[in-house]
PDB file of C-alpha atoms (C1' of nucleotides) in Angstrom:
ATOM      1  CA  UNK M   1       4.807   4.103 -13.099  1.00 56.00           C
ATOM      2  CA  UNK M   2       1.118   3.732 -12.768  1.00 55.00           C
ATOM      3  CA  UNK M   3      -1.689   5.881 -14.068  1.00 66.00           C
ATOM      4  CA  UNK M   4      -4.118   6.539 -11.281  1.00 76.00           C
ATOM      5  CA  UNK M   5      -7.833   6.445 -11.871  1.00 77.00           C
ATOM      6  CA  UNK M   6      -8.680   7.972  -8.526  1.00 80.00           C
ATOM      7  CA  UNK M   7      -7.360  11.481  -8.020  1.00 78.00           C
ATOM      8  CA  UNK M   8      -4.903  11.449  -5.160  1.00 80.00           C
ATOM      9  CA  UNK M   9      -4.756  14.144  -2.572  1.00 80.00           C
ATOM     10  CA  UNK M  10      -1.237  15.384  -2.006  1.00 84.00           C
ATOM     11  CA  UNK M  11      -2.316  17.988   0.519  1.00 84.00           C
ATOM     12  CA  UNK M  12      -1.667  15.600   3.358  1.00 89.00           C
ATOM     13  CA  UNK M  13       1.930  15.323   4.506  1.00 92.00           C
ATOM     14  CA  UNK M  14       1.665  11.639   5.272  1.00 91.00           C
ATOM     15  CA  UNK M  15       0.418  10.967   1.741  1.00 92.00           C
ATOM     16  CA  UNK M  16       3.269  12.961   0.257  1.00 95.00           C
ATOM     17  CA  UNK M  17       5.772  10.962   2.278  1.00 95.00           C
ATOM     18  CA  UNK M  18       4.126   7.677   1.294  1.00 95.00           C
ATOM     19  CA  UNK M  19       4.174   8.753  -2.326  1.00 95.00           C
ATOM     20  CA  UNK M  20       7.943   9.110  -2.234  1.00 96.00           C
ATOM     21  CA  UNK M  21       9.036   6.239  -0.010  1.00 95.00           C
ATOM     22  CA  UNK M  22       5.895   4.217   0.629  1.00 93.00           C
ATOM     23  CA  UNK M  23       6.420   1.377  -1.838  1.00 92.00           C
ATOM     24  CA  UNK M  24       6.841  -2.117  -0.523  1.00 92.00           C
ATOM     25  CA  UNK M  25      10.641  -2.126  -0.768  1.00 93.00           C
ATOM     26  CA  UNK M  26      11.577   1.537  -1.010  1.00 95.00           C
ATOM     27  CA  UNK M  27      12.702   1.882   2.577  1.00 95.00           C
ATOM     28  CA  UNK M  28      14.891  -1.208   2.212  1.00 93.00           C
ATOM     29  CA  UNK M  29      16.369   0.175  -0.996  1.00 95.00           C
ATOM     30  CA  UNK M  30      17.109   3.558   0.557  1.00 96.00           C
ATOM     31  CA  UNK M  31      18.642   1.815   3.526  1.00 93.00           C
ATOM     32  CA  UNK M  32      20.839  -0.346   1.299  1.00 95.00           C
ATOM     33  CA  UNK M  33      21.983   2.653  -0.731  1.00 96.00           C
ATOM     34  CA  UNK M  34      22.736   4.590   2.427  1.00 96.00           C
ATOM     35  CA  UNK M  35      25.033   1.711   3.383  1.00 94.00           C
ATOM     36  CA  UNK M  36      26.912   2.039   0.134  1.00 93.00           C
ATOM     37  CA  UNK M  37      25.226  -0.773  -1.770  1.00 94.00           C
ATOM     38  CA  UNK M  38      24.825   1.264  -4.891  1.00 93.00           C
ATOM     39  CA  UNK M  39      24.388  -1.032  -7.879  1.00 93.00           C
ATOM     40  CA  UNK M  40      21.029  -2.591  -8.797  1.00 94.00           C
ATOM     41  CA  UNK M  41      22.471  -6.094  -8.983  1.00 92.00           C
ATOM     42  CA  UNK M  42      23.974  -5.708  -5.527  1.00 93.00           C
ATOM     43  CA  UNK M  43      20.760  -4.318  -4.088  1.00 94.00           C
ATOM     44  CA  UNK M  44      18.949  -7.336  -5.521  1.00 93.00           C
ATOM     45  CA  UNK M  45      21.440  -9.653  -3.889  1.00 91.00           C
ATOM     46  CA  UNK M  46      20.806  -8.005  -0.530  1.00 91.00           C
ATOM     47  CA  UNK M  47      17.006  -7.721  -0.769  1.00 92.00           C
ATOM     48  CA  UNK M  48      16.362 -11.259  -1.948  1.00 89.00           C
ATOM     49  CA  UNK M  49      12.640 -11.184  -1.198  1.00 89.00           C
ATOM     50  CA  UNK M  50      12.020  -8.477  -3.780  1.00 90.00           C
ATOM     51  CA  UNK M  51      12.127  -9.273  -7.467  1.00 89.00           C
ATOM     52  CA  UNK M  52      14.793  -7.428  -9.467  1.00 91.00           C
ATOM     53  CA  UNK M  53      11.997  -5.888 -11.503  1.00 93.00           C
ATOM     54  CA  UNK M  54      10.359  -4.181  -8.567  1.00 94.00           C
ATOM     55  CA  UNK M  55      13.728  -2.875  -7.445  1.00 95.00           C
ATOM     56  CA  UNK M  56      14.221  -1.360 -10.889  1.00 95.00           C
ATOM     57  CA  UNK M  57      10.780   0.224 -10.768  1.00 95.00           C
ATOM     58  CA  UNK M  58      11.263   1.554  -7.276  1.00 96.00           C
ATOM     59  CA  UNK M  59      14.667   2.939  -8.188  1.00 96.00           C
ATOM     60  CA  UNK M  60      13.097   4.720 -11.157  1.00 96.00           C
ATOM     61  CA  UNK M  61      10.519   6.302  -8.878  1.00 96.00           C
ATOM     62  CA  UNK M  62      13.044   7.292  -6.240  1.00 97.00           C
ATOM     63  CA  UNK M  63      15.072   8.813  -9.057  1.00 96.00           C
ATOM     64  CA  UNK M  64      12.081  10.638 -10.429  1.00 96.00           C
ATOM     65  CA  UNK M  65      11.314  12.179  -7.054  1.00 96.00           C
ATOM     66  CA  UNK M  66      14.997  12.993  -6.602  1.00 96.00           C
ATOM     67  CA  UNK M  67      15.551  10.855  -3.533  1.00 97.00           C
ATOM     68  CA  UNK M  68      18.453   9.188  -5.333  1.00 97.00           C
ATOM     69  CA  UNK M  69      20.685  10.105  -8.237  1.00 96.00           C
ATOM     70  CA  UNK M  70      22.160   7.818 -10.850  1.00 94.00           C
ATOM     71  CA  UNK M  71      25.477   7.672 -12.540  1.00 90.00           C
ATOM     72  CA  UNK M  72      25.770   5.192 -15.371  1.00 85.00           C
ATOM     73  CA  UNK M  73      28.734   3.851 -17.208  1.00 77.00           C
ATOM     74  CA  UNK M  74      27.277   3.643 -20.686  1.00 71.00           C
ATOM     75  CA  UNK M  75      29.854   1.102 -21.848  1.00 71.00           C
ATOM     76  CA  UNK M  76      28.977  -2.528 -21.532  1.00 67.00           C
ATOM     77  CA  UNK M  77      28.647  -4.255 -19.153  1.00 71.00           C
ATOM     78  CA  UNK M  78      26.572  -1.321 -17.991  1.00 75.00           C
ATOM     79  CA  UNK M  79      27.277  -0.354 -14.432  1.00 83.00           C
ATOM     80  CA  UNK M  80      25.015   2.073 -12.632  1.00 92.00           C
ATOM     81  CA  UNK M  81      25.611   3.580  -9.253  1.00 94.00           C
ATOM     82  CA  UNK M  82      22.815   5.015  -7.200  1.00 96.00           C
ATOM     83  CA  UNK M  83      23.506   7.476  -4.425  1.00 96.00           C
ATOM     84  CA  UNK M  84      21.262   9.340  -2.014  1.00 97.00           C
ATOM     85  CA  UNK M  85      20.613  12.978  -2.791  1.00 97.00           C
ATOM     86  CA  UNK M  86      20.332  15.634  -0.102  1.00 97.00           C
ATOM     87  CA  UNK M  87      16.579  15.040  -0.213  1.00 97.00           C
ATOM     88  CA  UNK M  88      17.080  11.299   0.097  1.00 97.00           C
ATOM     89  CA  UNK M  89      19.192  11.767   3.181  1.00 97.00           C
ATOM     90  CA  UNK M  90      16.369  13.679   4.874  1.00 97.00           C
ATOM     91  CA  UNK M  91      14.245  10.544   4.565  1.00 97.00           C
ATOM     92  CA  UNK M  92      16.633   8.387   6.585  1.00 97.00           C
ATOM     93  CA  UNK M  93      15.699   9.702  10.048  1.00 97.00           C
ATOM     94  CA  UNK M  94      12.018   9.267   9.228  1.00 96.00           C
ATOM     95  CA  UNK M  95      12.624   5.663   8.208  1.00 95.00           C
ATOM     96  CA  UNK M  96      14.709   5.202  11.346  1.00 95.00           C
ATOM     97  CA  UNK M  97      11.758   6.391  13.396  1.00 95.00           C
ATOM     98  CA  UNK M  98       9.399   3.951  11.650  1.00 95.00           C
ATOM     99  CA  UNK M  99      11.947   1.170  12.049  1.00 95.00           C
ATOM    100  CA  UNK M 100      12.363   1.922  15.728  1.00 96.00           C
ATOM    101  CA  UNK M 101       8.635   1.813  16.366  1.00 97.00           C
ATOM    102  CA  UNK M 102       8.399  -1.462  14.494  1.00 96.00           C
ATOM    103  CA  UNK M 103      11.316  -3.034  16.321  1.00 96.00           C
ATOM    104  CA  UNK M 104       9.855  -2.000  19.667  1.00 96.00           C
ATOM    105  CA  UNK M 105       6.485  -3.528  18.855  1.00 97.00           C
ATOM    106  CA  UNK M 106       7.572  -6.390  16.642  1.00 96.00           C
ATOM    107  CA  UNK M 107       6.877  -9.230  19.051  1.00 95.00           C
ATOM    108  CA  UNK M 108       3.470  -7.923  19.960  1.00 96.00           C
ATOM    109  CA  UNK M 109       2.436  -7.398  16.351  1.00 96.00           C
ATOM    110  CA  UNK M 110       3.745 -10.829  15.354  1.00 94.00           C
ATOM    111  CA  UNK M 111       1.716 -12.394  18.137  1.00 94.00           C
ATOM    112  CA  UNK M 112      -1.462 -10.688  17.021  1.00 93.00           C
ATOM    113  CA  UNK M 113      -0.746 -11.627  13.416  1.00 92.00           C
ATOM    114  CA  UNK M 114      -0.313 -15.240  14.508  1.00 91.00           C
ATOM    115  CA  UNK M 115      -3.792 -15.149  16.041  1.00 90.00           C
ATOM    116  CA  UNK M 116      -5.108 -13.898  12.728  1.00 86.00           C
ATOM    117  CA  UNK M 117      -3.247 -16.518  10.686  1.00 81.00           C
ATOM    118  CA  UNK M 118      -4.558 -19.300  12.894  1.00 76.00           C
ATOM    119  CA  UNK M 119      -8.092 -18.075  12.456  1.00 68.00           C
ATOM    120  CA  UNK M 120      -7.711 -18.153   8.688  1.00 63.00           C
ATOM    121  CA  UNK M 121      -6.642 -21.787   8.791  1.00 60.00           C
ATOM    122  CA  UNK M 122      -9.318 -22.932  11.215  1.00 51.00           C
ATOM    123  CA  UNK M 123     -12.029 -21.086   9.401  1.00 45.00           C
ATOM    124  CA  UNK M 124     -12.703 -17.748  10.968  1.00 43.00           C
ATOM    125  CA  UNK M 125     -15.059 -18.555  13.799  1.00 42.00           C
ATOM    126  CA  UNK M 126     -14.934 -16.477  16.936  1.00 41.00           C
ATOM    127  CA  UNK M 127     -14.857 -12.760  17.398  1.00 39.00           C
ATOM    128  CA  UNK M 128     -12.113 -10.332  16.630  1.00 40.00           C
ATOM    129  CA  UNK M 129     -11.187 -10.505  20.330  1.00 36.00           C
TER     130      UNK M 129
ATOM    131  CA  UNK B   1      -9.310  -8.293   7.041  1.00 55.00           C
ATOM    132  CA  UNK B   2      -7.696  -9.909   4.083  1.00 56.00           C
ATOM    133  CA  UNK B   3      -6.080 -13.308   3.831  1.00 65.00           C
ATOM    134  CA  UNK B   4      -2.645 -12.966   2.335  1.00 78.00           C
ATOM    135  CA  UNK B   5      -1.375 -15.366  -0.289  1.00 80.00           C
ATOM    136  CA  UNK B   6       2.230 -14.264  -0.045  1.00 81.00           C
ATOM    137  CA  UNK B   7       3.823 -14.831   3.320  1.00 78.00           C
ATOM    138  CA  UNK B   8       4.717 -11.473   4.776  1.00 80.00           C
ATOM    139  CA  UNK B   9       7.924 -10.842   6.583  1.00 79.00           C
ATOM    140  CA  UNK B  10       7.382  -9.112   9.889  1.00 82.00           C
ATOM    141  CA  UNK B  11      11.074  -9.118  10.763  1.00 83.00           C
ATOM    142  CA  UNK B  12      11.480  -5.649   9.359  1.00 89.00           C
ATOM    143  CA  UNK B  13      10.488  -2.804  11.651  1.00 91.00           C
ATOM    144  CA  UNK B  14       9.164  -0.676   8.830  1.00 91.00           C
ATOM    145  CA  UNK B  15       6.888  -3.501   7.706  1.00 92.00           C
ATOM    146  CA  UNK B  16       5.609  -3.967  11.237  1.00 95.00           C
ATOM    147  CA  UNK B  17       4.807  -0.281  11.476  1.00 95.00           C
ATOM    148  CA  UNK B  18       3.093  -0.299   8.071  1.00 95.00           C
ATOM    149  CA  UNK B  19       1.100  -3.337   9.109  1.00 95.00           C
ATOM    150  CA  UNK B  20      -0.366  -1.443  12.040  1.00 96.00           C
ATOM    151  CA  UNK B  21      -0.871   2.054  10.664  1.00 95.00           C
ATOM    152  CA  UNK B  22      -0.080   1.797   6.969  1.00 94.00           C
ATOM    153  CA  UNK B  23      -3.596   1.674   5.541  1.00 92.00           C
ATOM    154  CA  UNK B  24      -4.757   4.472   3.308  1.00 93.00           C
ATOM    155  CA  UNK B  25      -6.663   6.306   6.017  1.00 94.00           C
ATOM    156  CA  UNK B  26      -5.265   4.914   9.259  1.00 96.00           C
ATOM    157  CA  UNK B  27      -3.081   7.904  10.036  1.00 95.00           C
ATOM    158  CA  UNK B  28      -6.031  10.233   9.492  1.00 93.00           C
ATOM    159  CA  UNK B  29      -8.207   8.095  11.711  1.00 96.00           C
ATOM    160  CA  UNK B  30      -5.624   7.996  14.496  1.00 96.00           C
ATOM    161  CA  UNK B  31      -5.196  11.738  14.182  1.00 94.00           C
ATOM    162  CA  UNK B  32      -8.942  12.313  14.407  1.00 95.00           C
ATOM    163  CA  UNK B  33      -9.263  10.062  17.451  1.00 96.00           C
ATOM    164  CA  UNK B  34      -6.337  11.802  19.123  1.00 96.00           C
ATOM    165  CA  UNK B  35      -8.295  15.028  18.692  1.00 94.00           C
ATOM    166  CA  UNK B  36     -11.262  13.556  20.506  1.00 94.00           C
ATOM    167  CA  UNK B  37     -13.343  12.631  17.490  1.00 94.00           C
ATOM    168  CA  UNK B  38     -14.263   9.250  18.831  1.00 94.00           C
ATOM    169  CA  UNK B  39     -17.399   7.987  17.131  1.00 94.00           C
ATOM    170  CA  UNK B  40     -17.353   6.290  13.703  1.00 94.00           C
ATOM    171  CA  UNK B  41     -20.051   8.553  12.316  1.00 93.00           C
ATOM    172  CA  UNK B  42     -18.102  11.614  13.424  1.00 94.00           C
ATOM    173  CA  UNK B  43     -14.862  10.302  11.978  1.00 95.00           C
ATOM    174  CA  UNK B  44     -16.689   9.747   8.700  1.00 94.00           C
ATOM    175  CA  UNK B  45     -17.943  13.292   8.750  1.00 92.00           C
ATOM    176  CA  UNK B  46     -14.401  14.558   9.205  1.00 92.00           C
ATOM    177  CA  UNK B  47     -12.659  12.265   6.700  1.00 93.00           C
ATOM    178  CA  UNK B  48     -15.121  12.747   3.870  1.00 90.00           C
ATOM    179  CA  UNK B  49     -12.849  11.295   1.202  1.00 90.00           C
ATOM    180  CA  UNK B  50     -12.899   7.871   2.816  1.00 91.00           C
ATOM    181  CA  UNK B  51     -15.979   5.688   2.603  1.00 90.00           C
ATOM    182  CA  UNK B  52     -17.605   4.804   5.923  1.00 92.00           C
ATOM    183  CA  UNK B  53     -16.914   1.176   5.134  1.00 94.00           C
ATOM    184  CA  UNK B  54     -13.174   1.577   4.925  1.00 94.00           C
ATOM    185  CA  UNK B  55     -13.211   3.550   8.165  1.00 95.00           C
ATOM    186  CA  UNK B  56     -15.028   0.657   9.817  1.00 95.00           C
ATOM    187  CA  UNK B  57     -12.508  -1.804   8.453  1.00 96.00           C
ATOM    188  CA  UNK B  58      -9.550   0.296   9.474  1.00 96.00           C
ATOM    189  CA  UNK B  59     -10.995   0.805  12.940  1.00 96.00           C
ATOM    190  CA  UNK B  60     -11.397  -2.955  13.262  1.00 96.00           C
ATOM    191  CA  UNK B  61      -7.749  -3.451  12.367  1.00 96.00           C
ATOM    192  CA  UNK B  62      -6.520  -0.710  14.672  1.00 97.00           C
ATOM    193  CA  UNK B  63      -8.605  -2.343  17.376  1.00 96.00           C
ATOM    194  CA  UNK B  64      -7.211  -5.768  16.610  1.00 96.00           C
ATOM    195  CA  UNK B  65      -3.644  -4.511  16.900  1.00 96.00           C
ATOM    196  CA  UNK B  66      -4.581  -2.608  20.067  1.00 96.00           C
ATOM    197  CA  UNK B  67      -3.822   0.856  18.758  1.00 97.00           C
ATOM    198  CA  UNK B  68      -7.317   1.887  19.789  1.00 97.00           C
ATOM    199  CA  UNK B  69      -9.877   0.577  22.232  1.00 96.00           C
ATOM    200  CA  UNK B  70     -13.615   0.561  21.898  1.00 94.00           C
ATOM    201  CA  UNK B  71     -16.390   1.190  24.309  1.00 90.00           C
ATOM    202  CA  UNK B  72     -19.875   0.477  23.018  1.00 85.00           C
ATOM    203  CA  UNK B  73     -23.232   1.375  24.374  1.00 77.00           C
ATOM    204  CA  UNK B  74     -25.120  -1.797  23.504  1.00 70.00           C
ATOM    205  CA  UNK B  75     -28.488  -0.094  23.682  1.00 70.00           C
ATOM    206  CA  UNK B  76     -29.879   1.360  20.488  1.00 67.00           C
ATOM    207  CA  UNK B  77     -29.054   3.676  18.900  1.00 71.00           C
ATOM    208  CA  UNK B  78     -25.671   2.038  19.326  1.00 75.00           C
ATOM    209  CA  UNK B  79     -22.951   4.504  20.191  1.00 84.00           C
ATOM    210  CA  UNK B  80     -19.313   3.470  20.104  1.00 92.00           C
ATOM    211  CA  UNK B  81     -16.401   5.487  21.297  1.00 94.00           C
ATOM    212  CA  UNK B  82     -12.902   4.798  20.149  1.00 96.00           C
ATOM    213  CA  UNK B  83      -9.924   5.997  22.139  1.00 96.00           C
ATOM    214  CA  UNK B  84      -6.193   5.639  21.666  1.00 97.00           C
ATOM    215  CA  UNK B  85      -4.482   3.043  23.795  1.00 97.00           C
ATOM    216  CA  UNK B  86      -1.023   3.559  25.262  1.00 97.00           C
ATOM    217  CA  UNK B  87       0.305   1.786  22.175  1.00 97.00           C
ATOM    218  CA  UNK B  88      -1.721   4.009  19.898  1.00 97.00           C
ATOM    219  CA  UNK B  89      -0.282   7.101  21.520  1.00 97.00           C
ATOM    220  CA  UNK B  90       3.244   5.913  20.726  1.00 97.00           C
ATOM    221  CA  UNK B  91       2.310   6.034  17.031  1.00 97.00           C
ATOM    222  CA  UNK B  92       1.476   9.741  17.089  1.00 97.00           C
ATOM    223  CA  UNK B  93       5.049  11.061  17.111  1.00 97.00           C
ATOM    224  CA  UNK B  94       5.939   8.747  14.239  1.00 96.00           C
ATOM    225  CA  UNK B  95       3.003  10.042  12.207  1.00 96.00           C
ATOM    226  CA  UNK B  96       4.025  13.587  13.151  1.00 96.00           C
ATOM    227  CA  UNK B  97       7.474  12.873  11.762  1.00 95.00           C
ATOM    228  CA  UNK B  98       6.030  11.567   8.495  1.00 95.00           C
ATOM    229  CA  UNK B  99       3.666  14.503   8.304  1.00 95.00           C
ATOM    230  CA  UNK B 100       6.485  16.948   8.882  1.00 96.00           C
ATOM    231  CA  UNK B 101       8.609  15.457   6.125  1.00 97.00           C
ATOM    232  CA  UNK B 102       5.635  15.561   3.789  1.00 96.00           C
ATOM    233  CA  UNK B 103       4.772  19.150   4.613  1.00 96.00           C
ATOM    234  CA  UNK B 104       8.362  20.201   4.079  1.00 97.00           C
ATOM    235  CA  UNK B 105       8.535  18.556   0.672  1.00 97.00           C
ATOM    236  CA  UNK B 106       4.937  18.935  -0.426  1.00 96.00           C
ATOM    237  CA  UNK B 107       5.468  21.586  -3.088  1.00 95.00           C
ATOM    238  CA  UNK B 108       8.379  19.771  -4.644  1.00 96.00           C
ATOM    239  CA  UNK B 109       6.560  16.442  -4.745  1.00 96.00           C
ATOM    240  CA  UNK B 110       3.429  18.069  -6.163  1.00 94.00           C
ATOM    241  CA  UNK B 111       5.520  19.654  -8.915  1.00 94.00           C
ATOM    242  CA  UNK B 112       7.096  16.365  -9.865  1.00 94.00           C
ATOM    243  CA  UNK B 113       3.706  14.679  -9.782  1.00 92.00           C
ATOM    244  CA  UNK B 114       2.367  17.378 -12.099  1.00 91.00           C
ATOM    245  CA  UNK B 115       5.083  16.518 -14.608  1.00 90.00           C
ATOM    246  CA  UNK B 116       3.983  12.918 -14.426  1.00 86.00           C
ATOM    247  CA  UNK B 117       0.292  13.747 -14.792  1.00 80.00           C
ATOM    248  CA  UNK B 118       0.973  15.876 -17.828  1.00 76.00           C
ATOM    249  CA  UNK B 119       2.915  13.086 -19.443  1.00 69.00           C
ATOM    250  CA  UNK B 120      -0.034  10.742 -18.956  1.00 64.00           C
ATOM    251  CA  UNK B 121      -2.334  13.136 -20.762  1.00 60.00           C
ATOM    252  CA  UNK B 122       0.032  13.860 -23.637  1.00 52.00           C
ATOM    253  CA  UNK B 123       0.921  10.250 -24.097  1.00 46.00           C
ATOM    254  CA  UNK B 124       4.159   9.425 -22.385  1.00 43.00           C
ATOM    255  CA  UNK B 125       6.808  10.498 -24.835  1.00 42.00           C
ATOM    256  CA  UNK B 126      10.094  11.762 -23.510  1.00 42.00           C
ATOM    257  CA  UNK B 127      12.401  10.336 -20.927  1.00 39.00           C
ATOM    258  CA  UNK B 128      11.933  10.170 -17.201  1.00 40.00           C
ATOM    259  CA  UNK B 129      14.125  13.282 -16.944  1.00 36.00           C
TER     260      UNK B 129
ATOM    261  C1'  DC Q   1     -45.588   2.908  10.284  1.00 80.58           C
ATOM    262  C1'  DC Q   2     -42.079   4.539   7.747  1.00 80.58           C
ATOM    263  C1'  DC Q   3     -37.718   7.297   7.773  1.00 80.58           C
ATOM    264  C1'  DG Q   4     -33.625   8.579   9.730  1.00 80.58           C
ATOM    265  C1'  DA Q   5     -30.015   7.876  12.838  1.00 80.58           C
ATOM    266  C1'  DT Q   6     -26.279   4.594  14.746  1.00 80.58           C
ATOM    267  C1'  DA Q   7     -22.933   0.664  14.135  1.00 80.58           C
ATOM    268  C1'  DC Q   8     -21.500  -2.944  11.644  1.00 80.58           C
ATOM    269  C1'  DC Q   9     -20.961  -6.906   8.262  1.00 80.58           C
ATOM    270  C1'  DG Q  10     -20.622  -9.604   3.545  1.00 80.58           C
ATOM    271  C1'  DA Q  11     -19.685  -9.734  -1.027  1.00 80.58           C
ATOM    272  C1'  DA Q  12     -18.894  -8.089  -5.618  1.00 80.58           C
ATOM    273  C1'  DT Q  13     -16.230  -4.999  -8.076  1.00 80.58           C
ATOM    274  C1'  DC Q  14     -12.751  -1.922  -9.017  1.00 80.58           C
ATOM    275  C1'  DT Q  15      -8.051   0.123  -8.586  1.00 80.58           C
ATOM    276  C1'  DT Q  16      -3.403  -0.128  -7.329  1.00 80.58           C
ATOM    277  C1'  DT Q  17       0.702  -2.553  -6.585  1.00 80.58           C
ATOM    278  C1'  DT Q  18       3.712  -6.386  -7.030  1.00 80.58           C
ATOM    279  C1'  DT Q  19       5.320 -10.358  -9.361  1.00 80.58           C
ATOM    280  C1'  DT Q  20       6.626 -13.157 -13.148  1.00 80.58           C
ATOM    281  C1'  DC Q  21       8.397 -13.767 -17.485  1.00 80.58           C
ATOM    282  C1'  DG Q  22      10.262 -12.674 -21.544  1.00 80.58           C
ATOM    283  C1'  DG Q  23      12.860  -9.532 -24.158  1.00 80.58           C
ATOM    284  C1'  DT Q  24      16.920  -5.905 -25.464  1.00 80.58           C
ATOM    285  C1'  DT Q  25      22.002  -4.474 -25.648  1.00 80.58           C
ATOM    286  C1'  DA Q  26      26.884  -5.419 -25.451  1.00 80.58           C
ATOM    287  C1'  DT Q  27      30.891  -6.936 -22.975  1.00 80.58           C
ATOM    288  C1'  DT Q  28      33.856 -10.625 -20.731  1.00 80.58           C
ATOM    289  C1'  DG Q  29      35.253 -15.417 -19.885  1.00 80.58           C
ATOM    290  C1'  DC Q  30      35.511 -20.098 -21.437  1.00 80.58           C
TER     291       DC Q  30
ATOM    292  C1'  DG N   1      30.345 -19.056 -30.484  1.00 80.58           C
ATOM    293  C1'  DC N   2      27.909 -19.752 -26.126  1.00 80.58           C
ATOM    294  C1'  DA N   3      26.932 -18.727 -21.419  1.00 80.58           C
ATOM    295  C1'  DA N   4      27.135 -15.303 -17.969  1.00 80.58           C
ATOM    296  C1'  DT N   5      26.933 -10.719 -16.530  1.00 80.58           C
ATOM    297  C1'  DA N   6      24.998  -6.008 -16.290  1.00 80.58           C
ATOM    298  C1'  DA N   7      20.916  -2.674 -16.617  1.00 80.58           C
ATOM    299  C1'  DC N   8      16.564  -2.055 -18.001  1.00 80.58           C
ATOM    300  C1'  DC N   9      11.837  -2.317 -20.240  1.00 80.58           C
ATOM    301  C1'  DG N  10       6.975  -4.109 -21.589  1.00 80.58           C
ATOM    302  C1'  DA N  11       3.160  -6.703 -20.692  1.00 80.58           C
ATOM    303  C1'  DA N  12       0.382 -10.122 -18.535  1.00 80.58           C
ATOM    304  C1'  DA N  13      -1.014 -12.105 -14.401  1.00 80.58           C
ATOM    305  C1'  DA N  14      -1.612 -12.323  -9.557  1.00 80.58           C
ATOM    306  C1'  DA N  15      -2.275 -10.319  -5.262  1.00 80.58           C
ATOM    307  C1'  DA N  16      -3.498  -6.715  -2.165  1.00 80.58           C
ATOM    308  C1'  DG N  17      -6.245  -3.109  -0.954  1.00 80.58           C
ATOM    309  C1'  DA N  18     -10.207   0.171  -1.430  1.00 80.58           C
ATOM    310  C1'  DT N  19     -14.855   1.187  -2.791  1.00 80.58           C
ATOM    311  C1'  DT N  20     -19.659   0.441  -3.557  1.00 80.58           C
ATOM    312  C1'  DC N  21     -23.810  -1.494  -2.401  1.00 80.58           C
ATOM    313  C1'  DG N  22     -26.827  -3.930   0.028  1.00 80.58           C
ATOM    314  C1'  DG N  23     -28.026  -5.977   4.302  1.00 80.58           C
ATOM    315  C1'  DT N  24     -28.566  -6.604   9.741  1.00 80.58           C
ATOM    316  C1'  DA N  25     -30.268  -4.507  14.229  1.00 80.58           C
ATOM    317  C1'  DT N  26     -32.921  -1.070  17.114  1.00 80.58           C
ATOM    318  C1'  DC N  27     -34.490   3.183  18.688  1.00 80.58           C
ATOM    319  C1'  DG N  28     -36.989   7.741  18.233  1.00 80.58           C
ATOM    320  C1'  DG N  29     -39.437  11.423  15.608  1.00 80.58           C
ATOM    321  C1'  DG N  30     -42.924  12.683  12.585  1.00 80.58           C
TER     322       DG N  30
END
DNA sequence: CCCGATACCGAATCTTTTTTCGGTTATTGC
DNA sequence: GCAATAACCGAAAAAAGATTCGGTATCGGG
């Protein structure tokens, strides 16, 4: 985990939520675990865009904030199983809400992003609209 | 806006949502605008922790993705008013959901964070739990 | 005529987050 | 005995994002 230089304000609900499940891949990880994909190696195989390292780090943070719990077989080959806690399960509907908004507006956002990408290639003339 | 080096995947709803309102202060800005605080200078006065510059940049992005619309008086002193678009209004319930989760779990998350902060001061001995 | 207000932009600098890469431990399969 | 697997950690490097600072423009008050 990181040591922050700038004091963070956890008096805002949105910030608190982002603290717990705001990492780049945390929603994907929680989603995978909720589907029964419980071992780190399996999660890595499902979320191929994320490096195994970041999945480890995110799992450690989710564990620390008690969104997931771990159960490790200490004999080798080590096998860990991650499961959602009661707290973790309360996050799922919030993620579902985010996911729904994103799915609804995906095409529009992609289109706008394409405009932006094009501008970067050409050289950023023209206005923002 | 920033030029990304790593190609981002906008096929995930959560990522799409975070793209549009995932900046550090975007939820606060949308909330302020929804309450009728429409001018940049006023938003800055309300969100004192954010620099005016980042508010400008976030407003530009919200504008680009059509979450807000702008209406500028081109005579000096320039006065701009930002309002939520129909799209922007659809974000509010999602933010409310995030905010609610955060409020519900604020004390718990703060407590865990305190454990982490303490560890940083002392020097990071001990396990993660 | 300078100072403050308003809006906004560019660029350097910092902080935070993610990625990459190498390592540890110990078992199983060849 | 060597490679593959599993989980995980540390540290450097890269990328993303936020902040700071200075600048533009123009009006109005003192």
